[in-house]
Coordinates of C-alpha atoms (C1' of nucleotides) in Angstrom, one line a residue:
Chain D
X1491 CA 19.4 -11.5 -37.8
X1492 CA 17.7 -8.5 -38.8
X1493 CA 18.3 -6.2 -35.8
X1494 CA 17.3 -3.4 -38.0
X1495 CA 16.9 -0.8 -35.9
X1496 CA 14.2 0.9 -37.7
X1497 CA 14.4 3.9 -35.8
X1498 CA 11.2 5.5 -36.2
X1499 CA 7.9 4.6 -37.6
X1500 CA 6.0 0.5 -37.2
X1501 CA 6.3 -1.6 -33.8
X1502 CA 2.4 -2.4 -34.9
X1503 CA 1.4 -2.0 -31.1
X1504 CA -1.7 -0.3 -29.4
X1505 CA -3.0 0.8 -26.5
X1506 CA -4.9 -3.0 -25.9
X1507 CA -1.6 -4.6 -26.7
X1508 CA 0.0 -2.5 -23.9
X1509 CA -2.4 -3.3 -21.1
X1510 CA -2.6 -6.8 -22.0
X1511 CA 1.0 -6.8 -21.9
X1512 CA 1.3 -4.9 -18.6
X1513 CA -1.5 -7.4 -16.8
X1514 CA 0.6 -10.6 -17.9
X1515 CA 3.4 -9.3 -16.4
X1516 CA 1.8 -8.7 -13.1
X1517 CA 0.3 -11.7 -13.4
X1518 CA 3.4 -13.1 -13.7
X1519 CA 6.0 -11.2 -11.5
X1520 CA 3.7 -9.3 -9.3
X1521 CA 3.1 -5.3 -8.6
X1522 CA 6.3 -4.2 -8.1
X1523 CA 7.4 -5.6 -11.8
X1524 CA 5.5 -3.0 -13.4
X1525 CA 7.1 -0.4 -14.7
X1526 CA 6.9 1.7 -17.0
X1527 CA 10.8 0.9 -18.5
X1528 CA 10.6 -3.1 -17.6
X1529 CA 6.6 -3.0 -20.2
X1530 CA 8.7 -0.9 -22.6
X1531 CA 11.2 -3.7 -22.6
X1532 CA 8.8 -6.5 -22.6
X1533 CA 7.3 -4.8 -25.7
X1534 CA 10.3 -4.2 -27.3
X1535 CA 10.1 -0.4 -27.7
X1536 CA 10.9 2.7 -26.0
X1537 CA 9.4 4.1 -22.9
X1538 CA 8.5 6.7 -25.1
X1539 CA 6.6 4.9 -27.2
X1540 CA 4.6 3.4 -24.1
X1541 CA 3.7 6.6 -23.2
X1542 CA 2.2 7.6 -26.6
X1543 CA -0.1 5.0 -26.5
X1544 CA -1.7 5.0 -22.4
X1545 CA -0.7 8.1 -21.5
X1546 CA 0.5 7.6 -18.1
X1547 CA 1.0 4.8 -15.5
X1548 CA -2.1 6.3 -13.7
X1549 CA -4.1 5.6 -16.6
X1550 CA -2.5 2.1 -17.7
X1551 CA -2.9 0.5 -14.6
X1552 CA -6.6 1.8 -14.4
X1553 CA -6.8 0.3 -17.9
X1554 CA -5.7 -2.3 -16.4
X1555 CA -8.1 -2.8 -13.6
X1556 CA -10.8 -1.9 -15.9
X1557 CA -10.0 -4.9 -18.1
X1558 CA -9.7 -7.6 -15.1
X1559 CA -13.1 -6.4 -13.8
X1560 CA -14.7 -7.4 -16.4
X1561 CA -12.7 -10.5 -16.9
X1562 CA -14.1 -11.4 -13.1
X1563 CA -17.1 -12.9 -15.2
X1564 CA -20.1 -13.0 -13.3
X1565 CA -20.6 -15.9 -11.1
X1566 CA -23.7 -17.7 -10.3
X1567 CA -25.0 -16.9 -6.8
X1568 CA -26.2 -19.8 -5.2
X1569 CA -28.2 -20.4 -2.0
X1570 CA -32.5 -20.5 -1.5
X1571 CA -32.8 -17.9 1.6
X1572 CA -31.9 -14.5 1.5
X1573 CA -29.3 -15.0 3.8
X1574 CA -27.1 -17.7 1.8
X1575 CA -27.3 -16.1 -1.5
X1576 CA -26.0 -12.5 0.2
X1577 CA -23.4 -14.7 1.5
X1578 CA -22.7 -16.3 -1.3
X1579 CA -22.5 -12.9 -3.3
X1580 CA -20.1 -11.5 -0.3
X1581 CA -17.9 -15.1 -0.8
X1582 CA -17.3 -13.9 -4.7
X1583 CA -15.5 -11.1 -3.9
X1584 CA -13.1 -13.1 -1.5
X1585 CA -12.5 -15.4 -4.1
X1586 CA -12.2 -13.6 -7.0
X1587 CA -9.4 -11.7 -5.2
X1588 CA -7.8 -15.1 -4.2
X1589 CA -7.7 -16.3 -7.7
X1590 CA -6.3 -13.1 -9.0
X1591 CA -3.8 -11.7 -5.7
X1592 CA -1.6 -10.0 -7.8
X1593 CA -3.6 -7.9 -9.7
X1594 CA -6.3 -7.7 -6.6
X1595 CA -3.1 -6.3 -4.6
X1596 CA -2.0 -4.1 -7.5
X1597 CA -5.5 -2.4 -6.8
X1598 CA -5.3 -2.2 -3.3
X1599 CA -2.3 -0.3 -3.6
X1600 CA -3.2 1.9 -6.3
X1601 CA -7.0 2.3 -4.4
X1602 CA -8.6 1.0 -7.2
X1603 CA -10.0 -1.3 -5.5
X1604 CA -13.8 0.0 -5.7
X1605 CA -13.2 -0.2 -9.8
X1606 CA -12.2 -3.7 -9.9
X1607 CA -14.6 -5.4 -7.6
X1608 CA -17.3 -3.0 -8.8
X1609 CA -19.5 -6.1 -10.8
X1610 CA -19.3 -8.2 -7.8
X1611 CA -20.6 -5.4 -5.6
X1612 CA -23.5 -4.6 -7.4
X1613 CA -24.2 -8.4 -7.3
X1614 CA -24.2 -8.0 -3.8
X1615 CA -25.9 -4.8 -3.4
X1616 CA -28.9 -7.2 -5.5
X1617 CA -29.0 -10.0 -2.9
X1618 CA -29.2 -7.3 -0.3
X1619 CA -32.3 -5.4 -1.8
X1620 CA -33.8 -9.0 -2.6
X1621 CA -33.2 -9.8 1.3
X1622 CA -35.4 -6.7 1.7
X1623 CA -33.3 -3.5 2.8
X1624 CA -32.9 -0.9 0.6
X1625 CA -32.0 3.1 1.4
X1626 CA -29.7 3.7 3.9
X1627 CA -30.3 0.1 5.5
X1628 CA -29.1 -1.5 2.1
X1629 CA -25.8 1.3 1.7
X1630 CA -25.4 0.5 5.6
X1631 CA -25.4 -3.6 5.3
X1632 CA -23.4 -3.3 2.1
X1633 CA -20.4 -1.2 3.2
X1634 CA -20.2 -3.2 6.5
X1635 CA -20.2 -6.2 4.5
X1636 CA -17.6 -5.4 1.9
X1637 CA -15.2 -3.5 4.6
X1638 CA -15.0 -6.6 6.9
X1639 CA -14.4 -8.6 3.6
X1640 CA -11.7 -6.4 2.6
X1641 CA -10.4 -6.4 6.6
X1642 CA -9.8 -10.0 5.6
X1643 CA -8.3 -9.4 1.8
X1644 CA -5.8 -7.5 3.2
X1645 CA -5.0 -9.9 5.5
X1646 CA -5.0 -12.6 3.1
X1647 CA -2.7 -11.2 0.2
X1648 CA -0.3 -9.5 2.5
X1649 CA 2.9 -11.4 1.9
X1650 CA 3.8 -12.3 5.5
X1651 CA 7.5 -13.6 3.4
X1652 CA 8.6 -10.2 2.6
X1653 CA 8.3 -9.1 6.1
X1654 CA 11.5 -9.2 8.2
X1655 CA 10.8 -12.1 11.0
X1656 CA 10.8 -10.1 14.1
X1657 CA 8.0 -7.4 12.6
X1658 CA 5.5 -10.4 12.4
X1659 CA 2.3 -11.2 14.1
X1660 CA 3.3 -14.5 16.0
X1661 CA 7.2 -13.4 16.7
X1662 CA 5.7 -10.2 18.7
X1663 CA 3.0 -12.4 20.8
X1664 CA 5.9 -15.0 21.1
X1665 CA 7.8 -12.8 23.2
X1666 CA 5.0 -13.0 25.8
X1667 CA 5.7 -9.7 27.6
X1668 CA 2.5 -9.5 29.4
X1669 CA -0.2 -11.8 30.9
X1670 CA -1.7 -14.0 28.2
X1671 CA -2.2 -17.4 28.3
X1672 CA 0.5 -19.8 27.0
X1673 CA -2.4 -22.2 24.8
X1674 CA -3.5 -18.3 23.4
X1675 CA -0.2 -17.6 22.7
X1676 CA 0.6 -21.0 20.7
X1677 CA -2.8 -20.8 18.6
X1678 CA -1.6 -17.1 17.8
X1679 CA 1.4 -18.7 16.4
X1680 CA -0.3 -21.1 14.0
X1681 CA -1.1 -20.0 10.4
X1682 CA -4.9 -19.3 10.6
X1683 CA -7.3 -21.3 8.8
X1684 CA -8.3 -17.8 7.0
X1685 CA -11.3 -19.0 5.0
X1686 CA -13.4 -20.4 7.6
X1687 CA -12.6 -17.8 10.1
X1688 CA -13.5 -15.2 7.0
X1689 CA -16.8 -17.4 6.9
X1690 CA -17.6 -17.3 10.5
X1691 CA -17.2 -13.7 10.8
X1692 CA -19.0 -12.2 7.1
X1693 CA -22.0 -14.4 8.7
X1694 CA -22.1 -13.2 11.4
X1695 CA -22.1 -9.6 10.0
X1696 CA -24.2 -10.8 7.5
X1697 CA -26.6 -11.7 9.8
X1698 CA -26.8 -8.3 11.5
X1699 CA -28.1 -6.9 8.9
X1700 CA -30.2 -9.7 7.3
X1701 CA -32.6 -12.5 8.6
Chain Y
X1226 CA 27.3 33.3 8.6
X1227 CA 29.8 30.7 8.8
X1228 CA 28.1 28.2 6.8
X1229 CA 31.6 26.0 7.9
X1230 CA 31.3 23.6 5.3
X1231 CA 33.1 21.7 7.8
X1232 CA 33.6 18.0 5.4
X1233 CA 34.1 16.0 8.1
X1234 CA 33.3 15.2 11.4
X1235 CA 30.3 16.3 14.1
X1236 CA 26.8 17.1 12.8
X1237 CA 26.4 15.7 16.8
X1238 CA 23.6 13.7 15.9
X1239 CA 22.8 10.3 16.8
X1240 CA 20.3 7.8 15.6
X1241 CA 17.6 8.8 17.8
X1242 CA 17.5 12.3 16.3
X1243 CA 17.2 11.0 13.1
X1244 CA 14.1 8.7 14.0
X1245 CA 12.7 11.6 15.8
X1246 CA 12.9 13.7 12.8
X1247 CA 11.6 11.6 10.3
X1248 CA 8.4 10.7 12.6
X1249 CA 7.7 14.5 12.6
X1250 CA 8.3 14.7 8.9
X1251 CA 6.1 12.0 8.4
X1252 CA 3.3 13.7 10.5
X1253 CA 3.6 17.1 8.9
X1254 CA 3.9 15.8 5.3
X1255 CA 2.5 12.0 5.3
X1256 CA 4.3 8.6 4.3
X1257 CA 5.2 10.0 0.8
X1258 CA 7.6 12.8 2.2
X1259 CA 9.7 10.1 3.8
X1260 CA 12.5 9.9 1.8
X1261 CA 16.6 9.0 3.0
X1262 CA 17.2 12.5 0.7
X1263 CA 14.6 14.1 2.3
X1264 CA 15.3 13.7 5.9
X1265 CA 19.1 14.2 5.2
X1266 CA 18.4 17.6 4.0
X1267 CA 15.8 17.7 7.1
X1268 CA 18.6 16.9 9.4
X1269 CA 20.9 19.1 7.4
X1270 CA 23.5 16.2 6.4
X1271 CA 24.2 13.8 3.7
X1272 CA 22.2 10.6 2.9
X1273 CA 25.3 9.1 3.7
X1274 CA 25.5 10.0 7.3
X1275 CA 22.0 9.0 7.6
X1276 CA 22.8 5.8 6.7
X1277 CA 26.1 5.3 8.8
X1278 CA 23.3 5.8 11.7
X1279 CA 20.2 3.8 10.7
X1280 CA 21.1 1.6 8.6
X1281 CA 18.3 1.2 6.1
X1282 CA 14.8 3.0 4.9
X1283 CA 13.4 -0.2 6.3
X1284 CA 15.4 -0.4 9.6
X1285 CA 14.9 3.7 10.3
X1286 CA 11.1 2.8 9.2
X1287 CA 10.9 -0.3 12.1
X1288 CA 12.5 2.3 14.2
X1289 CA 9.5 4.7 13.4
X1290 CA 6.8 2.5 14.0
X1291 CA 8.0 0.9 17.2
X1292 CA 9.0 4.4 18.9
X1293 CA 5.3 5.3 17.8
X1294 CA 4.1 2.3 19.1
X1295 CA 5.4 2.9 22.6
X1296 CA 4.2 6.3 22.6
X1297 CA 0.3 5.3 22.0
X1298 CA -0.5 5.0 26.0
X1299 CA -2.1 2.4 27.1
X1300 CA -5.4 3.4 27.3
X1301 CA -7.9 2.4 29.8
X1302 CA -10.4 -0.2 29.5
X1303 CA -13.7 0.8 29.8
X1304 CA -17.0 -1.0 30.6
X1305 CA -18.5 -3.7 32.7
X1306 CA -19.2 -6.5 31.3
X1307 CA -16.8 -8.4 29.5
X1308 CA -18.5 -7.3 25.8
X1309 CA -18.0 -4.0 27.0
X1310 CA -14.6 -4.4 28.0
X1311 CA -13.9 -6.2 24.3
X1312 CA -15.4 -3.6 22.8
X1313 CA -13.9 -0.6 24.5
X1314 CA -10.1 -2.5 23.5
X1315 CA -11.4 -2.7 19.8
X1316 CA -12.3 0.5 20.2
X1317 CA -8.6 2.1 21.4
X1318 CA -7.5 -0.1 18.4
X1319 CA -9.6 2.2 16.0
X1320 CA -9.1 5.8 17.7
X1321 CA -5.3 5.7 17.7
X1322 CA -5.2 4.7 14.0
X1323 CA -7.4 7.8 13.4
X1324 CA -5.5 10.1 15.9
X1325 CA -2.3 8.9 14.1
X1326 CA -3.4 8.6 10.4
X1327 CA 0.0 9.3 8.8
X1328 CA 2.1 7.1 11.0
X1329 CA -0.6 4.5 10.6
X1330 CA -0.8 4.6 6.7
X1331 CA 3.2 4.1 6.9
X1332 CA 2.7 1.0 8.8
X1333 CA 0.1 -0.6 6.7
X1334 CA 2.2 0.0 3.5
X1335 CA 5.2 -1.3 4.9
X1336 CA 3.4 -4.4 6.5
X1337 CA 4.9 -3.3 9.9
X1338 CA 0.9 -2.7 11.3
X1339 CA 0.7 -5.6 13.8
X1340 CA 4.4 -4.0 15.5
X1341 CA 2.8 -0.7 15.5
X1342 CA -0.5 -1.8 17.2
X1343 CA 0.7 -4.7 19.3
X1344 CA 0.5 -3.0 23.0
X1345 CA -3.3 -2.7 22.1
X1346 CA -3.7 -5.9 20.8
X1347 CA -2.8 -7.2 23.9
X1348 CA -4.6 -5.6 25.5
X1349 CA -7.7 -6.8 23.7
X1350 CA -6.2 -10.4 24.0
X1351 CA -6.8 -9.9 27.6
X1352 CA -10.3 -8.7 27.3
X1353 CA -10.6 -11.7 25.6
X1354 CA -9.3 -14.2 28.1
X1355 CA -11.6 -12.1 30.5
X1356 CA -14.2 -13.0 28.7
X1357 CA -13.5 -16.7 29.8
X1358 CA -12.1 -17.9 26.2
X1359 CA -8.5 -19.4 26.2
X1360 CA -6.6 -21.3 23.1
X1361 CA -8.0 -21.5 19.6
X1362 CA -11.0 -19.9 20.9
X1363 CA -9.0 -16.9 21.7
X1364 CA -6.9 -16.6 18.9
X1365 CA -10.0 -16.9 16.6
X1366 CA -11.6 -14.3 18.5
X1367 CA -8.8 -12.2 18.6
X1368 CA -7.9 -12.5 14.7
X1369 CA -11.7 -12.0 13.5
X1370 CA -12.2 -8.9 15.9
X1371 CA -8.9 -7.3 15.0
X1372 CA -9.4 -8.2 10.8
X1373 CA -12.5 -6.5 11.1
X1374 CA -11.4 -2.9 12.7
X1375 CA -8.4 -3.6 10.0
X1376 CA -11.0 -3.3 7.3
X1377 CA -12.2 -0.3 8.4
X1378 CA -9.1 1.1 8.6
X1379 CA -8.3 0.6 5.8
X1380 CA -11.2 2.6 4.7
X1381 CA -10.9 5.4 6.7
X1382 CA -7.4 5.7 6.1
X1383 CA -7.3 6.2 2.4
X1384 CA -7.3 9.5 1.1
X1385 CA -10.2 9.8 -1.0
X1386 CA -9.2 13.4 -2.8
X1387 CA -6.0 11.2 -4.1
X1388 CA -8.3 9.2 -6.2
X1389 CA -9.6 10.7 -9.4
X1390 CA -13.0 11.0 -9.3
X1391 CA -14.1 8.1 -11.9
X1392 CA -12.7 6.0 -9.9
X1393 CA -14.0 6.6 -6.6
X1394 CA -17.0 4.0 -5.5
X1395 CA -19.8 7.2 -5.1
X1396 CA -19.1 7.7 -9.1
X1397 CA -19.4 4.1 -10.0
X1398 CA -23.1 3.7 -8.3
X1399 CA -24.3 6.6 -10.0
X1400 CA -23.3 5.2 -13.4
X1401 CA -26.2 2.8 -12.2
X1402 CA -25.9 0.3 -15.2
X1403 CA -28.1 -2.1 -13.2
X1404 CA -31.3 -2.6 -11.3
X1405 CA -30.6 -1.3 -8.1
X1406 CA -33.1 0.9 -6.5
X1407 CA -32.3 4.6 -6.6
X1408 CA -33.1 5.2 -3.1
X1409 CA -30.0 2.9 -2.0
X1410 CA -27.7 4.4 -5.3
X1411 CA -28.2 8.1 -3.3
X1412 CA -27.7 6.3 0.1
X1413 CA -24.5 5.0 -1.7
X1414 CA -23.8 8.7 -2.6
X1415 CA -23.6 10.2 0.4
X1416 CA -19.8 10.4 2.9
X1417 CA -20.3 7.3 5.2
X1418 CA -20.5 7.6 9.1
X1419 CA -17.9 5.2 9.7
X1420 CA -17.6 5.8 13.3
X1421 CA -21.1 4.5 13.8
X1422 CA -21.1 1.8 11.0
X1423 CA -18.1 0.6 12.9
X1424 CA -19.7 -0.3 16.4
X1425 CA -22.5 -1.6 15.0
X1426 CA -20.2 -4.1 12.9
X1427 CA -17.4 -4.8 15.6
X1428 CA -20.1 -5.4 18.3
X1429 CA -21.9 -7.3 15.6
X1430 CA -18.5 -9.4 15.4
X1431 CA -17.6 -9.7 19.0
X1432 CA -20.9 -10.9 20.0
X1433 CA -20.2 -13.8 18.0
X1434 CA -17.5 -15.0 20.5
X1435 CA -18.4 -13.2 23.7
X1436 CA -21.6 -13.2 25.4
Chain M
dA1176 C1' 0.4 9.1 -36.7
dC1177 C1' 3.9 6.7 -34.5
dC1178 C1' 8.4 6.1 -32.7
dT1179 C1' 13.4 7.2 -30.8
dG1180 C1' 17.3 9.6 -28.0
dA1181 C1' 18.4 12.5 -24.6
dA1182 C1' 17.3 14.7 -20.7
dC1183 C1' 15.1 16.3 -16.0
dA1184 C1' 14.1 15.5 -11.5
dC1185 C1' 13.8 12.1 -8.5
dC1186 C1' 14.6 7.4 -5.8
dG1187 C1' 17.7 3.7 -2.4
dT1188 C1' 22.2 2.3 -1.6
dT1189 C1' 27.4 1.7 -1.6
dC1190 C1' 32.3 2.9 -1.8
dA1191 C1' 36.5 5.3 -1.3
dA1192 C1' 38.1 9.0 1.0
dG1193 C1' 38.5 12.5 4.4
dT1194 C1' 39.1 14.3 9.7
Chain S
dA345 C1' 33.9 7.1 15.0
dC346 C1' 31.6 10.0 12.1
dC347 C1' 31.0 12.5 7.9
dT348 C1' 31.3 13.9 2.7
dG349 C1' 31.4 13.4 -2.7
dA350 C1' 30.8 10.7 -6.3
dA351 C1' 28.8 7.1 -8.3
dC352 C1' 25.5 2.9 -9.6
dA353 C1' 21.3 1.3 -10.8
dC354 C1' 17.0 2.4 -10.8
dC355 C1' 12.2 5.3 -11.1
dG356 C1' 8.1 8.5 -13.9
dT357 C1' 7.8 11.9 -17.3
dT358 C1' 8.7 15.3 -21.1
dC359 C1' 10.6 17.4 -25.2
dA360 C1' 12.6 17.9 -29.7
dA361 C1' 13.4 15.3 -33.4
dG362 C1' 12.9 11.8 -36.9
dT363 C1' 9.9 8.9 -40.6

DNA sequence: ACCTGAACACCGTTCAAGT
DNA sequence: ACCTGAACACCGTTCAAGT
């Protein structure tokens, strides 16, 4: 029952503790959970005290990004043709972000985005030079690659429950103003089978670039 | 000079005004500027009174999007063929996001994007149909096409300057840690032409369901 | 070197009260 | 019906002060 308030000097925390801290918790509650007050209280100190030790929120949640990149271990690319194994590199990235959507979204928001997936990317940028492209061609094929897969992240960690029913997608096509056809209009209103569609389409972009 | 600090009745504004005005605000001064405090000193009233007449940030916010919504014309369809046609609707998706950046950027961080762009999307839908697919077919169509200009979006939308340079994708290539070939690392470098990367990777995409 | 308390300048939102 | 003043519960950040 010591409470003792010690003001002053000891709570035996750095900078790693901090960030550790701070990811768990987004891990945990998502994004909007961090701040700076609720990690001071979840560390049991001061915001103050945060402060002292990562400087700003800028820097912590960069610290934080930092750290989960390089947690993304490297995965194995698999595949025998040039074409499978860029695929297989581009089908890291989507899910990497899937397994991590919190801190993935935490990113996108913050436009860290670039940071975090960085190790995956030059994985990528690999299969694409080993596919035979390099210059221009390679930057060309890799940043149409990686902005159709982020077309689809965003689509895929948006959380469709926090937006007000009648702002949604299928609500809006539901209220068939115009001229579309009813069997369009009831496959719009399913929940889209987002991975194989996100297959479908980074192949066939894929396959612009490489064959 | 009678600064009639009338407490009371009759600023003789209604809720249209205020949407108006914070639409502007948001085009002169971006998503940030947007604040209930901020447009009540805009409108010169209390947040109070602002909120007797829209409600909420997120109701004035829906308000925004859909008045801006309207206000994007329906812009012609251009082309022959029925890839053209697609095309040229993917297109109108992309240039009214550009011509509209700061309304845009609202909508994507407020989830309200398929409300904002849903005249166009329809539009496309009925490209689509043109095209002579109906159903599931359509909808996949429609969802791949419309992820992909997403993704680009996304891209051209965020403000580069507002990330600090070590974090920026350019930087990150350069501190080439790996064995990618310096020829592509300077391609990397260089400011993107998205305009033309994006034709070449939308057509890429709607080839695959319309030919 | 490490930590606290108090403050500054902001947010969105609500409530009781005025005309 | 329409508007204000004051307040609540939050933010990020900084400064002077303690040990």
């Amino acid at each position: 029952m010591s409470k003792s308030v010690t003001t002053g000097r000891r709570a035996g925390l750095d900078r790693d503790d901090m960030v550790a801290t701070a990811l768990a918790l987004v891990e945990k509650e998502g994004p909007a959970s961090l701040t700076m007050r609720r990690l001071a209280t979840e560390l049991d100190v001061t915001t103050t005290t945060v402060y002292w030790h990562v400087g700003s929120r800028d820097e912590l949640i960069t610290e934080i990004i930092r750290q989960q990149s390089e947690r993304q271990a490297a995965r194995p690319i698999e595949g025998d043709t040039p074409r499978d194994r860029v695929m297989s590199a581009a089908r890291h990235v989507w899910d990497s972000a899937i397994e991590n959507r919190a801190i993935t979204s935490l990113a996108h928001q913050t436009g860290t985005t670039s940071l975090l997936e960085h190790p995956l990317e030059v994985a990528l940028a690999r299969e694409v030079e080993a596919a035979g492209l390099a210059g221009p061609a390679a930057a060309d094929a890799l940043r149409a690659i990686l902005t159709t897969v982020g077309g689809f992240l965003v689509r895929a960690l948006r959380d469709e429950s926090a937006i007000p029913e009648d702002r949604r997608g299928p609500a809006l096509w539901a209220a068939a103003d115009v001229e579309i056809d009813p069997s369009t209009v009831a496959a719009l209103s399913e929940a889209p089978d987002l991975a194989s569609l996100f297959e479908a389409t980074v192949q066939a972009v894929v396959d612009h670039h490489v064959r």
